[in-house]
XYZ file of C-alpha atoms in Angstrom:
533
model
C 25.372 -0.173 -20.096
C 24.952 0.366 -16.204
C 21.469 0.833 -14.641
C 21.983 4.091 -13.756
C 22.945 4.320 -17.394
C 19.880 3.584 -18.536
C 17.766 5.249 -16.287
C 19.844 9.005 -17.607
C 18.913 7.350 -20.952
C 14.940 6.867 -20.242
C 15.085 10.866 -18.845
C 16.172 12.177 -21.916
C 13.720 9.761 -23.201
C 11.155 10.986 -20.950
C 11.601 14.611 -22.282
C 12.075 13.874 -25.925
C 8.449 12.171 -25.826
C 6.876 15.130 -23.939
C 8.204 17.676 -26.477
C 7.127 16.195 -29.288
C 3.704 14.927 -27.897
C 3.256 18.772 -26.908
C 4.441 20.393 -29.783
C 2.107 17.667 -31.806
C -0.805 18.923 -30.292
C -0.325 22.521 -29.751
C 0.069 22.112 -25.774
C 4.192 23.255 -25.902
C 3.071 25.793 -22.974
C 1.928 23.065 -20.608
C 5.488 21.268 -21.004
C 7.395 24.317 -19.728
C 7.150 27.709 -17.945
C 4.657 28.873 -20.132
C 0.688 29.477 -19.424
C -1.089 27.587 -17.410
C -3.570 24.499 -17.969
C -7.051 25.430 -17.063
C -7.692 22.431 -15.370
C -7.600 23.651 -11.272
C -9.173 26.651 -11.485
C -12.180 29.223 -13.106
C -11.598 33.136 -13.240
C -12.637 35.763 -10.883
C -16.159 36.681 -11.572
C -17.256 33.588 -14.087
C -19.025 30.559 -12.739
C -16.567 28.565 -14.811
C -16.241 24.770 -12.776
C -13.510 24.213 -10.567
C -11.905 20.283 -12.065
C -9.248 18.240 -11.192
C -7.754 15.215 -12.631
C -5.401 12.855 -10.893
C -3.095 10.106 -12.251
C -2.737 7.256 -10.202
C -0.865 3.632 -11.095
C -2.278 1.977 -8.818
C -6.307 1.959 -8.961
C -7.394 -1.267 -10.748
C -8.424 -4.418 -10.304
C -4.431 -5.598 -10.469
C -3.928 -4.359 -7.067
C -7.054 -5.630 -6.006
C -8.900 -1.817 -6.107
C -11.295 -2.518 -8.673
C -13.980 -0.112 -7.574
C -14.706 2.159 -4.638
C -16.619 -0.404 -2.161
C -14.799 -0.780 1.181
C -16.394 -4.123 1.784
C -14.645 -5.697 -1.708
C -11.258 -6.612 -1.078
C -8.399 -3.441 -0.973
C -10.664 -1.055 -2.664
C -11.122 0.719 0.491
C -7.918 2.379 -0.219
C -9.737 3.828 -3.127
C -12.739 4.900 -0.948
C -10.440 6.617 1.405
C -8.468 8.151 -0.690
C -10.664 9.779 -3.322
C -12.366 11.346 -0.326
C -15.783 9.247 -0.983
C -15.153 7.199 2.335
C -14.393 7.962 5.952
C -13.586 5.668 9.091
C -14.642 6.442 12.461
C -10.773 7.402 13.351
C -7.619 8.348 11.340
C -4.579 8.862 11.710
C -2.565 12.099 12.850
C 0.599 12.894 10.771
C 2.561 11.693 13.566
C 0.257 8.468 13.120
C -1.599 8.439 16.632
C -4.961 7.623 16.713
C -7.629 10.792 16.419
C -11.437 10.869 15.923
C -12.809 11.376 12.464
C -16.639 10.404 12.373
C -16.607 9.285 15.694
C -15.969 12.014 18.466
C -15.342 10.149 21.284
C -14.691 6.679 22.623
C -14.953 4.446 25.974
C -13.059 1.365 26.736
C -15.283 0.008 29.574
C -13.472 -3.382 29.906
C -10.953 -5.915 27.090
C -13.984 -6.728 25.707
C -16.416 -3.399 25.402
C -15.477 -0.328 23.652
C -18.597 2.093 23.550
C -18.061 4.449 20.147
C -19.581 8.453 20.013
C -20.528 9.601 16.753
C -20.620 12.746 15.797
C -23.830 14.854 15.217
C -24.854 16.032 11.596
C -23.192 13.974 9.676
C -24.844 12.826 6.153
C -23.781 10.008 3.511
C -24.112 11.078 -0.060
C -27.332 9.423 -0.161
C -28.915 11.733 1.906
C -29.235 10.000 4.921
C -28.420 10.878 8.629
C -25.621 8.960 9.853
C -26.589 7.103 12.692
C -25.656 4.770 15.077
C -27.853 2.292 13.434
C -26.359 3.167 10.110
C -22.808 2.372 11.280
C -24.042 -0.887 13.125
C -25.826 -2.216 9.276
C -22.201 -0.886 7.991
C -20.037 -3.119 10.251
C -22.379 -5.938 10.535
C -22.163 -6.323 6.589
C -18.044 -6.051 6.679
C -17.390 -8.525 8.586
C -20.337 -10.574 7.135
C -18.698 -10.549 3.240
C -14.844 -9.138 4.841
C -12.270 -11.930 6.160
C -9.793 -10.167 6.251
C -11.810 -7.423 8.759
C -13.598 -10.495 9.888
C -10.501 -11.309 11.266
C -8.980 -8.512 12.641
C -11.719 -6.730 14.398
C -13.211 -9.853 16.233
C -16.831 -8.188 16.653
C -18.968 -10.263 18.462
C -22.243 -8.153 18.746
C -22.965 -4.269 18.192
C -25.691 -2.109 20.090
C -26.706 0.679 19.358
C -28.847 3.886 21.304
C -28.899 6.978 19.301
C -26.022 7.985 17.991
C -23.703 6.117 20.416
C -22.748 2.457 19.120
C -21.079 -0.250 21.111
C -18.875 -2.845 20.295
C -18.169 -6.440 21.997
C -15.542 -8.239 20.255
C -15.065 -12.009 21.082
C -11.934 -12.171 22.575
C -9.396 -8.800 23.959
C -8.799 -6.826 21.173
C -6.068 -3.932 21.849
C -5.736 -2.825 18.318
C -9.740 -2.413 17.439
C -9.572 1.592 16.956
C -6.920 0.503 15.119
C -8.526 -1.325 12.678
C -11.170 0.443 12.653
C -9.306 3.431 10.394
C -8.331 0.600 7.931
C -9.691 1.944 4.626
C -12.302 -1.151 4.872
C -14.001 0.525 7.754
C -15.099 3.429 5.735
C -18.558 4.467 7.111
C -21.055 3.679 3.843
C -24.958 3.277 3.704
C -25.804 -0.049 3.774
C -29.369 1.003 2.651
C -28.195 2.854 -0.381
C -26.734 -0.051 -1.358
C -23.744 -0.852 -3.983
C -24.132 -0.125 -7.678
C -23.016 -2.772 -10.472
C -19.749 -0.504 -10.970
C -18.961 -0.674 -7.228
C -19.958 2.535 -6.281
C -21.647 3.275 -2.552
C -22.809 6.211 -0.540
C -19.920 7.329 1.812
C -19.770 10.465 3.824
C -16.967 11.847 1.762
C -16.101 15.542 0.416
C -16.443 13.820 -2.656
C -19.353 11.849 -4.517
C -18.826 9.136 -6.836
C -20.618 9.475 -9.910
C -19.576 6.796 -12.733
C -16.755 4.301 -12.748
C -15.236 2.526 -15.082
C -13.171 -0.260 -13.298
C -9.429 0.122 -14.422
C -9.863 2.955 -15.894
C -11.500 6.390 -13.971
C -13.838 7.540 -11.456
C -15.838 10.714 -11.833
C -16.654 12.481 -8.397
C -18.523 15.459 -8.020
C -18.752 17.903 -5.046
C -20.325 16.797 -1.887
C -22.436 19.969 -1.123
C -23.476 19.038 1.927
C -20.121 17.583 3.609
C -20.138 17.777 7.050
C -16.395 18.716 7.127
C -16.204 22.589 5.424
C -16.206 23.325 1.805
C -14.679 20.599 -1.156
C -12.393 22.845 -2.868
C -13.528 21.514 -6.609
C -16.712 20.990 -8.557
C -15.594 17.714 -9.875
C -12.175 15.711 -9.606
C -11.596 12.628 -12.037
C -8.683 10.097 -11.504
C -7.728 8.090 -14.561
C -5.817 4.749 -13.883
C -2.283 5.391 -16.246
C -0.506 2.407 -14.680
C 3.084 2.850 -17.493
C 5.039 5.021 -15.607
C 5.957 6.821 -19.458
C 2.542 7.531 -20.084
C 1.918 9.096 -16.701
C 5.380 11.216 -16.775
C 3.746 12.791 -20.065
C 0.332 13.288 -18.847
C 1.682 15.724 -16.765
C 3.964 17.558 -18.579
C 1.502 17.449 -21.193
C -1.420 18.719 -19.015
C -3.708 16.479 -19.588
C -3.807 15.721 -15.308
C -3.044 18.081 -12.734
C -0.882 15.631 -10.253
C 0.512 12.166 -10.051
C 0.842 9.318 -7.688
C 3.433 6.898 -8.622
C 5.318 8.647 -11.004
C 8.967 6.842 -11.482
C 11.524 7.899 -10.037
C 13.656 8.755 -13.121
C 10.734 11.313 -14.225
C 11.434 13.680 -10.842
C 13.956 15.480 -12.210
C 11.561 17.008 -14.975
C 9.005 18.316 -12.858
C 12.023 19.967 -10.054
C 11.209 23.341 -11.276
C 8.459 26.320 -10.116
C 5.972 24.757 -12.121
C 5.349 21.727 -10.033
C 5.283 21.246 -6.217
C 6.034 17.883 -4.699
C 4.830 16.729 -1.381
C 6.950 13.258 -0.089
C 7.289 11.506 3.863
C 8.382 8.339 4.800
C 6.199 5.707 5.135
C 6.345 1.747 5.752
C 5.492 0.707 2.665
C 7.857 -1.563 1.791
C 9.007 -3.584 -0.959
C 9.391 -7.131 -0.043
C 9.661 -10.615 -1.318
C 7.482 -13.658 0.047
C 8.816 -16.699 -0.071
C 6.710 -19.520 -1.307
C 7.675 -22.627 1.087
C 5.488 -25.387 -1.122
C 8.449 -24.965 -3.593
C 10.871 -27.941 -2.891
C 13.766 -25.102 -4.119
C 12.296 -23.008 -1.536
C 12.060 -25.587 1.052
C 16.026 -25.933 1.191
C 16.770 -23.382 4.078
C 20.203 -22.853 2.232
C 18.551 -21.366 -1.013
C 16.477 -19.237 0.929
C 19.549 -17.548 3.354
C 21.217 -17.400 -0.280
C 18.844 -15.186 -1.942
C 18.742 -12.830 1.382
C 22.042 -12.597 0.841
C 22.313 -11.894 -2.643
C 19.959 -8.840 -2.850
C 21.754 -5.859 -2.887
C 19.035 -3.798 -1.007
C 21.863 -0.488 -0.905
C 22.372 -0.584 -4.969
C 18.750 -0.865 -5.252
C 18.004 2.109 -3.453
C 20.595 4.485 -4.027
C 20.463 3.072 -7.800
C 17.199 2.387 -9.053
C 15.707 4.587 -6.882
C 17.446 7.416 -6.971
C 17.800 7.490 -3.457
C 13.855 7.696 -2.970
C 13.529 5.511 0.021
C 15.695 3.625 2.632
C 17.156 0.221 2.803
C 15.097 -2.499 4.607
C 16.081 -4.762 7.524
C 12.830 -6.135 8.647
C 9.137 -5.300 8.566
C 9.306 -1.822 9.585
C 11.199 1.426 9.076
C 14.185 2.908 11.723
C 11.100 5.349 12.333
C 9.322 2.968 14.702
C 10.824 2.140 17.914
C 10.293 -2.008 16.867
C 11.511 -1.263 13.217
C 15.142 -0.793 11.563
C 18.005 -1.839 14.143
C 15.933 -3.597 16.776
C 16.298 -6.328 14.317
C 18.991 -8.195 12.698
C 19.261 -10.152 9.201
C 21.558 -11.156 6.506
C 23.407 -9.016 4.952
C 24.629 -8.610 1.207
C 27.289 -10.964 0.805
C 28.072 -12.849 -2.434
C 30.915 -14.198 -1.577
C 29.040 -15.632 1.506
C 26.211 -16.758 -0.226
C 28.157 -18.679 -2.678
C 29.631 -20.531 0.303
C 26.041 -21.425 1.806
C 24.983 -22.884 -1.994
C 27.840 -24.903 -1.882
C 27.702 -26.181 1.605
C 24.135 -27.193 0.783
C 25.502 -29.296 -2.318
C 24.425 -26.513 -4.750
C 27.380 -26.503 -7.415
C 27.757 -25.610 -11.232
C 28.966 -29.346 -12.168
C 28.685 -28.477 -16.641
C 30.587 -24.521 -16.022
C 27.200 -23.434 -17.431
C 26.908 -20.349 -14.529
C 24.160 -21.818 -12.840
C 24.430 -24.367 -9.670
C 22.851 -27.893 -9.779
C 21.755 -30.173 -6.983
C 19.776 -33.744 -7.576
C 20.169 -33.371 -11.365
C 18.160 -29.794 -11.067
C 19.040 -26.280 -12.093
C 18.988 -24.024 -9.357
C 16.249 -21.400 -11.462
C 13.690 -19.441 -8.895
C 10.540 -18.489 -10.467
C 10.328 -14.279 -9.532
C 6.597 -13.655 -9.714
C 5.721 -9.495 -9.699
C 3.630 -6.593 -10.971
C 4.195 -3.854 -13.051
C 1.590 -1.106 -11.185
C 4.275 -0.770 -8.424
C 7.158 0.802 -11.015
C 9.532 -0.048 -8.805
C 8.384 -4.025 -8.153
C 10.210 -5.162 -12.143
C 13.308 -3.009 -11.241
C 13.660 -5.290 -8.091
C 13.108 -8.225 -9.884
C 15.762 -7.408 -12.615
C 18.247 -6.233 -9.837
C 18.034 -9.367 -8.132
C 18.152 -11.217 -11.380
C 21.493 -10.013 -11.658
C 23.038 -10.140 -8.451
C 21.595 -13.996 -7.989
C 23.051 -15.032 -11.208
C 26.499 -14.303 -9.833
C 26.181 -16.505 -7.209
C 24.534 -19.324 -9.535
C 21.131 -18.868 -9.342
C 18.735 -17.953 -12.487
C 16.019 -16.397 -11.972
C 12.974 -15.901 -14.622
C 10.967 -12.840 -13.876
C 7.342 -12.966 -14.237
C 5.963 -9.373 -14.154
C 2.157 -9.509 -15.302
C -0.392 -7.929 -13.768
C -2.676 -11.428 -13.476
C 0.086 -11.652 -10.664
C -3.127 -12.448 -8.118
C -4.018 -15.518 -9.883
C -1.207 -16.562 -10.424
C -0.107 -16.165 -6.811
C -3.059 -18.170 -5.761
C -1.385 -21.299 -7.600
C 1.726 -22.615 -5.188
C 2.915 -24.349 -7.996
C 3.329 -21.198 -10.457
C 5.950 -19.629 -8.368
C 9.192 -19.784 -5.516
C 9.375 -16.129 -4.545
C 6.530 -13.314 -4.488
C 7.691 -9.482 -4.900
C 5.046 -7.106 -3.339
C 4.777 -3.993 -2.088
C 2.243 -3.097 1.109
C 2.159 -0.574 3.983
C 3.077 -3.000 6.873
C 2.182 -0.360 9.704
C -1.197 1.100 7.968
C -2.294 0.918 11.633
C 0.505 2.503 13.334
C 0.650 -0.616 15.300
C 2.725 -3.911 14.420
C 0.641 -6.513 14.539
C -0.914 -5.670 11.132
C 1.846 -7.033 8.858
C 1.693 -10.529 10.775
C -2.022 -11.062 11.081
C -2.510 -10.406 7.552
C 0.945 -12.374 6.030
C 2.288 -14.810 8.336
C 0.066 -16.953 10.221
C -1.496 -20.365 9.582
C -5.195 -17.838 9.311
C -3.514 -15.051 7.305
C -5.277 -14.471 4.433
C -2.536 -13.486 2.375
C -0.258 -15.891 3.422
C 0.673 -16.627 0.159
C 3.402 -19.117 0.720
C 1.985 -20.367 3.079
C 4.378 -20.197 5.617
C 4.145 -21.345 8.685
C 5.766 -21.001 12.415
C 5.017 -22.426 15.938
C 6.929 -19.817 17.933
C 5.225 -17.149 15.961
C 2.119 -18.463 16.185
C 2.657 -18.816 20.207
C 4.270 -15.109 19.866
C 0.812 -13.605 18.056
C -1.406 -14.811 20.905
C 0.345 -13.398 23.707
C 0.418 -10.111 21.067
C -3.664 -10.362 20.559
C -4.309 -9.698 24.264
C -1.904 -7.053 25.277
C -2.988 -3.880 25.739
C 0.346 -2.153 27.257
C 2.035 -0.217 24.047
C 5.837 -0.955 25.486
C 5.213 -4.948 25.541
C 3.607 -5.007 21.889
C 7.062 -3.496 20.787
C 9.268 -5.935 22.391
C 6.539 -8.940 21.354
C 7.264 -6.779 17.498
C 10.761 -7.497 17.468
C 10.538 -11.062 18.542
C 8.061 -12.037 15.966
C 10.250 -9.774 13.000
C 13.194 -11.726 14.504
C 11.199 -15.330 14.181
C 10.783 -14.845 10.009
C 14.026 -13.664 9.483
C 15.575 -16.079 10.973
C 13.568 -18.071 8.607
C 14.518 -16.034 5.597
C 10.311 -16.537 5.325
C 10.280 -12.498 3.746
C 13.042 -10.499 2.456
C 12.309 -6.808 2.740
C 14.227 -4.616 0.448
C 13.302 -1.346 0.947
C 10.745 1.045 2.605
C 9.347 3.624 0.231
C 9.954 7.978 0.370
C 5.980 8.649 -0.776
C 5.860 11.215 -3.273
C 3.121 13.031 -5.004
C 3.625 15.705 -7.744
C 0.862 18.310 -8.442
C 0.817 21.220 -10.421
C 1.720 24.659 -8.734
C -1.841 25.839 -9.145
C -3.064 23.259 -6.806
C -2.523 22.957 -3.059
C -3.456 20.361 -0.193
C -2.390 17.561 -2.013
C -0.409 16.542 0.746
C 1.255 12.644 1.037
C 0.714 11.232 4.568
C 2.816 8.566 6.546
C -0.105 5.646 6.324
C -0.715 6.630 2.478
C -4.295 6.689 3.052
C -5.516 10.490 2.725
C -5.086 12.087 -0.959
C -8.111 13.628 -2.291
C -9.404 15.537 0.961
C -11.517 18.482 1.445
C -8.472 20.368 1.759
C -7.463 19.594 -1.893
C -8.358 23.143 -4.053
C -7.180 25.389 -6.459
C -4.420 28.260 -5.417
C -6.242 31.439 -5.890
């Protein structure tokens, strides 16, 4: 049976389930055109509550979003985007750099960048947010953050009233940049973090109770700063199989998705559902792991570049719901897509490299041996991202044919595991390399010798020479050229092969609007979110 086969097969599936989980429990009308779920909205005239629940995949301690803290970890993608979190800037739909808490900034010279808050803004808590709030809020990141540590380079922070200013230790072009990250969400220090990882943000949104893994409860923020939260209380439940969140919807039991599979679109294409997609640079990618002697043999790794078939994967197994990868970044950026160049799919070819190398099947058994070894690469993955095990089984394929076996390891302990160089040879992730809007993101977090997530720990003098030149310049036109030269450097290595980058989709219920995806995939639950009248 062909993939595309089996994915018509897991529709019908799909719908089979939902009927007969609906007509089980008396909820047929929520799987069709019939009445409403109550959910996202009260009456006219009744003081019913206003709720909303969202499905997500991805909020758990797998993808390292455990709670709601911005200072542990990624779970400041969770503070951002349940609207209990704000930075001092975002980023504009066209990805350009805006004030959010702050409302105006200086750059008096590479080193000093003097920050303007704005005026009546309150944290959950209660309390005024001041310059001297922020300053306790950035002191502690970088304090408990590497990763921030790292990238925002603060070197002292003064404060006078409610204007803060920075010094960072060395030029740092990018710091408004960073700055939006979700880890720079705005929280009061003083207020503290609960057990469960809950904090005091300046949100439209409170959090209330959390249950790591699982769901957050959030209540209205009645005095957000920002206009009126359109609900009385939202909760998002973790439903990380892709099944069981297809039928949560239909069934009614949430009012919108992220992450829903692909193959479950076609049930909710009707007037029942909206759907709100853009491109984005997430991407689907695979590190690979260069303490594995297989790994080490620059042959093997051109092979496996080679043998992807990023096009079938795509058009395939993802119905078309994304675009084919080159390098780090989409044909959207001016640095991304054809500025770059890298191998191609080519089985024929890649056969050819194996056996140059001294790769051959010597017993007829299908799989090439070299030294007395099997040539069998270790796919390490997770199952959150529903499109990370199709990857791995579509490269499973296409490497067997040119003599490679590869075992697939999808397990959601993946970040242990990861941790271990010995566990694995290649690394399927998926990320938003440009969560910035500027390049150097991707490389200061995955390729250099002080990355932290270099997780095969590769490493590369000219790239390393490349990134300094990259850390100091301010001019926008050189940090694309000094973009392509460092994408160029790992491909040439085969370090990364990027598959795809991701069409963002979320799926809400018609009676809900504002629920709108956004290029950096940061901004979800905003105070824009509400009930259609």
């Amino acid at each position: 049976m062909s993939r595309k086969e089996k994915i018509m097969r897991n529709r019908k599936r799909f719908m089979v389930l939902c009927m007969a989980v609906c007509l089980g429990t008396g909820l047929l009308a929520g799987c069709g055109t019939g009445e409403k779920n109550t959910h996202t909205g009260s009456a006219k005239g009744t003081t019913e509550k206003k709720t909303f629940v969202f499905g997500d995949t991805t909020f758990n301690p797998e993808n390292e979003e455990p709670d709601v803290n911005p200072h542990n970890a990624y779970a400041g993608w969770a503070c951002i985007r349940y609207g209990v979190g704000e930075t001092l800037f975002k980023y504009s739909d066209s990805m350009e750099i805006q004030p959010w808490l702050a409302k105006d900034y200086e750059n008096i010279d590479e080193l000093t960048w003097q920050i303007t808050l704005q005026d009546g803004v309150k944290f959950s808590s209660g309390r005024e947010m001041t310059g001297e709030a922020v300053k306790e809020c950035l002191e502690h990141l970088v304090e408990v953050h590497e990763r921030a540590k790292g990238d925002l380079m603060i070197d002292t922070i003064t404060t006078e009233g409610q204007t803060v200013t920075i010094k960072t230790t060395e030029p740092k072009p990018t710091l408004l940049n960073y700055l939006s990250d979700p880890y720079g969400c705005i929280i009061d220090m003083e207020a503290g973090v609960t057990e469960d990882g809950i904090v005091a943000g300046t949100g439209p949104y409170i959090a209330e109770a959390l249950v790591s893994g699982e769901q957050l409860k959030l209540v209205k923020n009645e005095e957000y700063w920002g206009g009126e939260p359109g609900f009385d209380e939202i909760t998002v439940r973790t439903i990380s199989d892709g099944d069981t969140l297809t039928m949560a919807l239909q069934s009614g039991e949430i009012d919108a998705a992220y992450g829903m599979p692909y193959a479950s679109y076609p049930l909710f294409e009707n007037e029942d559902y909206t759907f709100s997609s853009c491109a984005t640079s997430r991407t689907f990618f695979a590190h690979m792991n260069f303490e594995s002697p297989v790994i080490q043999d620059r042959a093997v790794r051109k092979a496996i570049a080679m043998g992807i078939d990023k096009e079938g994967f795509v058009n395939t197994l993802l119905d078309g719901n994304g675009y084919s990868a080159v390098g780090v970044y989409p044909d959207s950026f001016e640095f991304g897509g054809d500025a770059v160049t890298t191998e191609t799919y080519d089985l024929e070819g890649a056969k050819k490299v194996l056996e140059e190398a001294g790769w051959v099947d010597k017993d007829g058994d299908g799989i090439r041996e070299k030294d007395g070894k099997d040539l069998t690469i270790r796919w390490l993955t997770y199952p959150s991202r529903q499109e990370l095990p199709l990857l791995a089984e579509s490269a499973q394929a296409t490497l067997k044919e040119v003599g490679m076996e590869v075992q697939i390891n999808s397990t959601a302990d993946h970040n242990s595991i990861r941790a271990d160089s010995t566990a694995w040879d290649v690394y399927a992730s998926a990320m938003v390399t440009a969560p910035t809007g500027d390049p150097e993101y991707f490389f200061t977090t995955h390729c250099l010798d002080s990355s932290s997530v270099n997780n095969g720990h590769y490493h590369s003098d000219k790239l390393e020479e490349l990134e300094k030149e990259m850390a100091k310049t301010f001019d926008t036109e050189r940090r694309g050229e000094l973009a392509v030269k460092m994408q160029q450097t790992i491909l040439d290595d085969n370090a990364f092969v990027f598959c795809s980058h991701l069409k963002m989709s979320m799926i809400s219920k018609a009676t809900v609007k504002g629920l709108v995806a956004h290029p950096c995939d940061f901004y979800e639950i905003t105070v824009d979110l509400a009930p259609v009248e």
